[in-house]
Amino acid sequence: MQAVESTLVPGLVSVIVPVRNRPVLLREAAASVFAQTWNDWELLIVDDRSTDETPAVARELVVTDPGRVKVLEGPGKGPGPARETGRLAARGEFLQYLDSDDLLLPRKLESQVDALRGNPRSGIAYGPVTVLAPDGTPVEKWPQLSDRPLERMFPEFLRHRFWHTGTALLRREVSDRAGPWLDLSLFEDWEYDCRLAALEPEPELVFVPETGVVIRASAPNRIGYGPGLEPWRLREQARAHELILGHARRAGVGVETPEMAHFARALFLLARQCGEAGLRPECLRLLRLAREASAPARARGWDFRLYRALVALVGVRAGSRLAARLRDARVAAAGRERSA
């Protein structure tokens, strides 16, 4: 684990904002921090090698409140290492990660600091979020609304990421126990959350029913957007999924749970996608992991056996494409039967 280079200040919330080429959004995110009813905060803007006017905007924000705003230079390797730059420089008892396209509502820090202080054994406070569509209207059905209490992060976080990055307020000691953010280009936040969930002892959660964050899901320059089957994206997804499975195993999530069964199916699908892209090592590794994450009867299923046979016979690329065509034909046939 990397050593922490700062001294903890009780009661202080360190708000860490990684940013690259988003000057307007950075101003708005910073304004949401300035508007907090909890005044004991510091804003750490990590400029991840921007090539536009973002650095100038960041310097202007320092001038606005030089005692509480600081600009750090990120390594230019994406949001994970940029957040890690902020984490190492943070002085707060509490950490608030905030993406540059999101906004904190005014009472976010106050309500969640109060919740953590009122529950001394808890390590993470969280609450609902509002997700905005491109036209500015709230999205009602969104998988990450964090709008209900959870007793534990696992196994729920194995099915999907339950909350957005800005949702949670962490005690600094919990983040330090989890260790550094990784240089994943995709799913780095999901991997980090699952690492938190696998800590021993596991951090206790406290649910704050007050909405604390506005998520603008359609904001520009989101690295997660783009063709999902690009080889580099598939490699990053494969790496992240393997790490997440390891965290779930350490936390004791068994193959008999519905959440692990869901994740095993995701691994199998990703294995076939890697195969179609010609990524042989990733395909074979994910196929093995998918079988290991499945219940014994499922691991002996005909689809696993057929896919392995096709890959052995004609190779991962051709075998994966043939398996996809067979799957599509089976789905089409089932649809015709239902409509008959």
Coordinates of C-alpha atoms in Angstrom, one line a residue:
M1 CA 0.0 0.0 0.0
Q2 CA 1.3 3.5 -0.9
A3 CA 2.2 5.7 2.1
V4 CA -0.1 8.7 2.7
E5 CA 1.9 11.9 2.2
S6 CA -0.4 14.2 4.2
T7 CA -1.6 14.9 7.8
L8 CA -5.2 14.1 8.6
V9 CA -7.3 17.1 9.7
P10 CA -10.3 16.1 11.8
G11 CA -13.6 17.2 10.4
L12 CA -12.1 18.3 7.1
V13 CA -13.7 16.9 3.9
S14 CA -11.3 16.6 0.9
V15 CA -13.2 16.9 -2.3
I16 CA -11.1 15.3 -5.1
V17 CA -12.0 16.3 -8.7
P18 CA -10.1 14.8 -11.6
V19 CA -10.5 16.8 -14.8
R20 CA -9.3 16.8 -18.4
N21 CA -10.5 19.3 -21.0
R22 CA -13.7 20.3 -19.3
P23 CA -13.4 24.0 -18.3
V24 CA -17.1 24.8 -18.2
L25 CA -18.0 21.6 -16.3
L26 CA -15.1 22.2 -13.9
R27 CA -16.5 25.7 -13.0
E28 CA -19.9 24.2 -12.3
A29 CA -18.6 21.3 -10.2
A30 CA -16.4 23.7 -8.2
A31 CA -19.4 26.0 -7.7
S32 CA -21.3 23.1 -6.2
V33 CA -18.5 22.6 -3.6
F34 CA -18.4 26.3 -2.8
A35 CA -22.2 26.2 -2.1
Q36 CA -21.9 23.5 0.6
T37 CA -23.4 24.1 3.9
W38 CA -20.5 22.2 5.4
N39 CA -17.7 24.8 5.3
D40 CA -14.8 22.6 6.5
W41 CA -13.6 21.4 3.1
E42 CA -10.7 21.5 0.7
L43 CA -11.1 21.2 -3.0
L44 CA -8.3 19.3 -4.8
I45 CA -8.5 19.8 -8.6
V46 CA -6.4 17.2 -10.4
D47 CA -5.7 18.5 -13.9
D48 CA -4.9 15.3 -15.9
R49 CA -2.8 16.9 -18.6
S50 CA -5.5 19.1 -20.2
T51 CA -4.8 20.7 -23.5
D52 CA -7.4 23.5 -23.5
E53 CA -8.2 26.3 -21.1
T54 CA -9.0 23.9 -18.2
P55 CA -5.7 24.7 -16.4
A56 CA -6.4 28.4 -16.6
V57 CA -9.9 27.9 -15.1
A58 CA -8.4 25.8 -12.3
R59 CA -6.0 28.6 -11.5
E60 CA -8.8 31.1 -11.4
L61 CA -10.7 28.9 -8.9
V62 CA -7.6 28.9 -6.6
V63 CA -7.7 32.7 -6.7
T64 CA -11.3 32.6 -5.7
D65 CA -10.6 30.7 -2.5
P66 CA -6.8 30.2 -2.1
G67 CA -7.1 28.8 1.4
R68 CA -9.2 25.9 0.4
V69 CA -8.6 25.2 -3.4
K70 CA -5.5 23.5 -4.7
V71 CA -4.5 22.4 -8.2
L72 CA -2.5 19.2 -8.7
E73 CA -0.9 17.8 -11.8
G74 CA -2.2 14.4 -12.7
P75 CA -0.2 11.7 -14.5
G76 CA -2.3 11.8 -17.7
K77 CA -3.4 8.2 -17.3
G78 CA -7.1 8.5 -16.7
P79 CA -9.4 9.0 -13.8
G80 CA -8.1 6.3 -11.5
P81 CA -4.5 7.6 -11.2
A82 CA -5.8 11.2 -11.1
R83 CA -7.9 10.3 -8.1
E84 CA -5.0 8.7 -6.5
T85 CA -2.9 11.9 -7.0
G86 CA -5.7 13.7 -5.0
R87 CA -6.0 11.0 -2.4
L88 CA -2.3 11.2 -1.5
A89 CA -2.4 14.9 -1.2
A90 CA -5.7 15.0 0.8
R91 CA -5.7 16.2 4.4
G92 CA -9.3 15.4 5.3
E93 CA -10.8 13.0 7.8
F94 CA -13.3 12.3 5.0
L95 CA -12.9 11.9 1.3
Q96 CA -15.4 12.9 -1.4
Y97 CA -14.6 11.9 -4.9
L98 CA -16.5 14.0 -7.5
D99 CA -16.4 13.6 -11.3
S100 CA -16.0 16.9 -13.1
D101 CA -19.4 16.5 -14.9
D102 CA -21.3 15.9 -11.6
L103 CA -22.6 18.3 -9.0
L104 CA -23.0 18.1 -5.2
L105 CA -26.2 19.4 -3.8
P106 CA -25.7 22.0 -1.0
R107 CA -26.3 19.7 2.0
K108 CA -24.4 16.7 0.7
L109 CA -21.3 17.0 2.8
E110 CA -23.1 18.2 5.9
S111 CA -25.7 15.4 6.0
Q112 CA -23.2 12.6 5.3
V113 CA -20.5 13.9 7.7
D114 CA -23.3 14.0 10.4
A115 CA -24.3 10.5 9.5
L116 CA -20.8 9.1 9.9
R117 CA -20.2 11.0 13.1
G118 CA -23.5 9.7 14.4
N119 CA -22.5 6.1 13.6
P120 CA -18.8 5.9 14.8
R121 CA -18.4 2.3 13.5
S122 CA -19.5 3.2 10.0
G123 CA -17.0 3.8 7.2
I124 CA -19.1 4.9 4.2
A125 CA -22.1 7.2 4.0
Y126 CA -24.2 7.3 0.9
G127 CA -27.6 8.3 -0.4
P128 CA -29.8 8.8 -3.5
V129 CA -28.7 10.7 -6.6
T130 CA -30.5 12.4 -9.4
V131 CA -29.5 11.4 -13.0
L132 CA -30.2 13.9 -15.7
A133 CA -31.0 13.1 -19.3
P134 CA -29.6 15.1 -22.2
D135 CA -32.7 17.4 -22.1
G136 CA -32.1 18.1 -18.4
T137 CA -35.0 16.0 -17.1
P138 CA -34.5 13.4 -14.4
V139 CA -34.1 9.8 -15.5
E140 CA -36.6 7.7 -13.5
K141 CA -35.2 4.2 -14.2
W142 CA -31.4 4.1 -13.8
P143 CA -29.5 1.2 -12.4
Q144 CA -27.3 3.3 -10.0
L145 CA -29.7 5.4 -7.9
S146 CA -28.4 4.1 -4.5
D147 CA -31.9 4.9 -3.2
R148 CA -32.2 2.2 -0.5
P149 CA -30.3 0.9 2.5
L150 CA -27.7 -1.8 2.0
E151 CA -26.4 -3.9 4.9
R152 CA -23.3 -4.9 2.9
M153 CA -21.8 -3.9 -0.4
F154 CA -21.4 -7.5 -1.5
P155 CA -23.1 -9.4 -3.1
E156 CA -25.1 -6.5 -4.5
F157 CA -22.0 -4.8 -6.1
L158 CA -21.3 -8.0 -8.0
R159 CA -24.5 -7.7 -10.0
H160 CA -23.9 -4.0 -10.9
R161 CA -22.3 -0.9 -9.5
F162 CA -24.9 0.2 -7.0
W163 CA -23.8 3.9 -6.8
H164 CA -22.0 6.6 -8.8
T165 CA -18.5 7.8 -7.8
G166 CA -19.8 10.9 -6.1
T167 CA -22.5 9.2 -4.1
A168 CA -20.3 7.9 -1.2
L169 CA -18.5 9.9 1.5
L170 CA -15.6 7.8 2.8
R171 CA -13.7 7.9 6.1
R172 CA -10.1 8.4 5.1
E173 CA -9.0 5.3 7.0
V174 CA -11.3 3.2 4.8
S175 CA -9.8 4.6 1.6
D176 CA -6.3 4.1 3.0
R177 CA -7.0 0.4 3.8
A178 CA -8.3 -0.1 0.2
G179 CA -5.0 1.2 -1.2
P180 CA -4.3 3.1 -4.4
W181 CA -6.6 3.6 -7.4
L182 CA -5.5 1.5 -10.4
D183 CA -4.7 2.6 -13.9
L184 CA -7.7 0.9 -15.4
S185 CA -9.3 2.9 -18.2
L186 CA -12.7 1.4 -17.7
F187 CA -14.6 0.2 -14.6
E188 CA -11.8 1.6 -12.4
D189 CA -14.5 2.9 -10.0
W190 CA -16.4 -0.4 -9.9
E191 CA -13.2 -2.3 -9.2
Y192 CA -12.4 0.2 -6.4
D193 CA -15.8 -0.2 -4.8
C194 CA -15.5 -4.0 -4.9
R195 CA -12.1 -3.7 -3.2
L196 CA -13.7 -1.6 -0.5
A197 CA -16.4 -4.3 -0.2
A198 CA -13.7 -7.0 0.3
L199 CA -11.9 -5.3 3.1
E200 CA -11.5 -7.1 6.4
P201 CA -13.2 -5.8 8.6
E202 CA -15.7 -4.7 6.0
P203 CA -16.6 -1.0 6.3
E204 CA -20.1 -0.5 7.7
L205 CA -22.5 1.5 5.6
V206 CA -24.9 4.3 6.7
F207 CA -27.7 5.3 4.4
V208 CA -28.7 9.0 4.2
P209 CA -32.1 9.3 2.5
E210 CA -31.4 12.9 1.3
T211 CA -30.4 13.2 -2.4
G212 CA -26.8 14.5 -2.5
V213 CA -25.5 14.4 -6.1
V214 CA -26.7 15.3 -9.6
I215 CA -25.3 13.0 -12.3
R216 CA -25.1 14.4 -15.8
A217 CA -24.9 11.1 -17.7
S218 CA -24.7 12.7 -21.1
A219 CA -21.8 15.1 -20.4
P220 CA -19.0 15.2 -23.1
N221 CA -15.6 13.6 -23.0
R222 CA -16.7 10.5 -21.1
I223 CA -14.1 7.8 -21.6
G224 CA -16.7 5.1 -21.1
Y225 CA -18.6 6.2 -24.2
G226 CA -17.7 4.7 -27.6
P227 CA -17.8 1.4 -29.5
G228 CA -17.9 -1.3 -26.8
L229 CA -16.1 -3.9 -28.8
E230 CA -12.9 -2.0 -29.5
P231 CA -10.0 -4.3 -28.6
W232 CA -8.5 -1.9 -26.0
R233 CA -11.9 -1.6 -24.3
L234 CA -12.3 -5.4 -24.2
R235 CA -8.9 -5.8 -22.7
E236 CA -9.6 -3.2 -20.0
Q237 CA -13.0 -4.8 -19.3
A238 CA -11.4 -8.2 -19.0
R239 CA -8.8 -6.9 -16.6
A240 CA -11.4 -5.2 -14.4
H241 CA -13.7 -8.2 -14.4
E242 CA -11.0 -10.5 -13.3
L243 CA -10.0 -8.2 -10.4
I244 CA -13.7 -7.8 -9.4
L245 CA -14.1 -11.5 -9.3
G246 CA -11.1 -11.8 -7.0
H247 CA -12.5 -9.3 -4.6
A248 CA -15.8 -11.1 -4.5
R249 CA -14.1 -14.4 -3.8
R250 CA -12.1 -12.9 -0.9
A251 CA -15.4 -11.5 0.5
G252 CA -16.8 -15.0 0.5
V253 CA -19.5 -14.6 -2.2
G254 CA -20.3 -18.1 -3.3
V255 CA -21.1 -19.6 -6.7
E256 CA -24.6 -20.5 -5.4
T257 CA -25.7 -16.9 -5.1
P258 CA -27.8 -15.2 -7.8
E259 CA -25.3 -12.3 -7.9
M260 CA -22.4 -14.6 -8.7
A261 CA -24.4 -16.4 -11.3
H262 CA -25.2 -13.1 -12.9
F263 CA -21.5 -12.2 -12.9
A264 CA -20.5 -15.6 -14.3
R265 CA -22.8 -14.9 -17.3
A266 CA -21.2 -11.5 -17.8
L267 CA -17.8 -13.2 -17.8
F268 CA -18.9 -15.7 -20.4
L269 CA -20.4 -13.0 -22.6
L270 CA -17.2 -11.0 -22.3
A271 CA -15.1 -14.1 -23.1
R272 CA -17.0 -14.6 -26.4
Q273 CA -16.7 -10.9 -27.3
C274 CA -12.9 -11.1 -26.7
G275 CA -12.8 -14.1 -28.9
E276 CA -14.6 -12.4 -31.7
A277 CA -12.0 -9.6 -31.5
G278 CA -9.2 -12.1 -31.7
L279 CA -8.0 -11.6 -28.1
R280 CA -7.1 -15.2 -27.4
P281 CA -5.5 -14.9 -24.0
E282 CA -8.4 -12.8 -22.6
C283 CA -11.0 -15.1 -24.1
L284 CA -9.5 -18.3 -22.7
R285 CA -8.9 -16.7 -19.3
L286 CA -12.4 -15.3 -19.0
L287 CA -13.9 -18.6 -20.1
R288 CA -12.0 -20.4 -17.3
L289 CA -13.1 -17.8 -14.8
A290 CA -16.8 -17.9 -16.0
R291 CA -16.8 -21.7 -15.3
E292 CA -15.1 -21.3 -11.9
A293 CA -17.7 -18.7 -11.0
S294 CA -20.6 -20.9 -12.0
A295 CA -22.4 -23.5 -9.9
P296 CA -21.2 -27.0 -10.7
A297 CA -24.3 -27.9 -12.8
R298 CA -24.1 -24.7 -14.7
A299 CA -20.3 -25.1 -15.3
R300 CA -21.1 -28.4 -17.1
G301 CA -23.8 -26.8 -19.2
W302 CA -24.0 -27.5 -23.0
D303 CA -23.2 -23.9 -23.9
F304 CA -19.8 -24.0 -22.1
R305 CA -19.1 -27.4 -23.7
L306 CA -20.1 -26.3 -27.2
Y307 CA -18.1 -23.1 -27.0
R308 CA -15.0 -24.8 -25.8
A309 CA -15.3 -27.4 -28.6
L310 CA -15.8 -24.7 -31.3
V311 CA -12.7 -22.7 -30.0
A312 CA -10.6 -25.9 -30.0
L313 CA -11.8 -26.8 -33.5
V314 CA -11.6 -23.5 -35.4
G315 CA -9.9 -21.0 -33.0
V316 CA -11.2 -18.3 -30.8
R317 CA -12.2 -15.8 -33.4
A318 CA -14.1 -18.1 -35.8
G319 CA -15.4 -20.2 -32.9
S320 CA -16.7 -17.1 -31.1
R321 CA -18.4 -15.8 -34.3
L322 CA -20.0 -19.2 -34.9
A323 CA -21.2 -19.4 -31.3
A324 CA -22.7 -15.9 -31.7
R325 CA -24.6 -17.0 -34.8
L326 CA -25.9 -20.1 -33.2
R327 CA -27.0 -18.1 -30.2
D328 CA -28.8 -15.6 -32.4
A329 CA -30.5 -18.4 -34.3
R330 CA -31.6 -20.0 -31.0
V331 CA -33.0 -16.7 -29.7
A332 CA -34.9 -16.1 -33.0
A333 CA -36.4 -19.5 -32.9
A334 CA -37.5 -19.0 -29.3
G335 CA -39.1 -15.7 -30.3
R336 CA -41.0 -17.4 -33.2
E337 CA -42.3 -20.1 -30.8
R338 CA -43.6 -17.5 -28.4
S339 CA -45.4 -15.6 -31.1
A340 CA -46.9 -18.7 -32.7

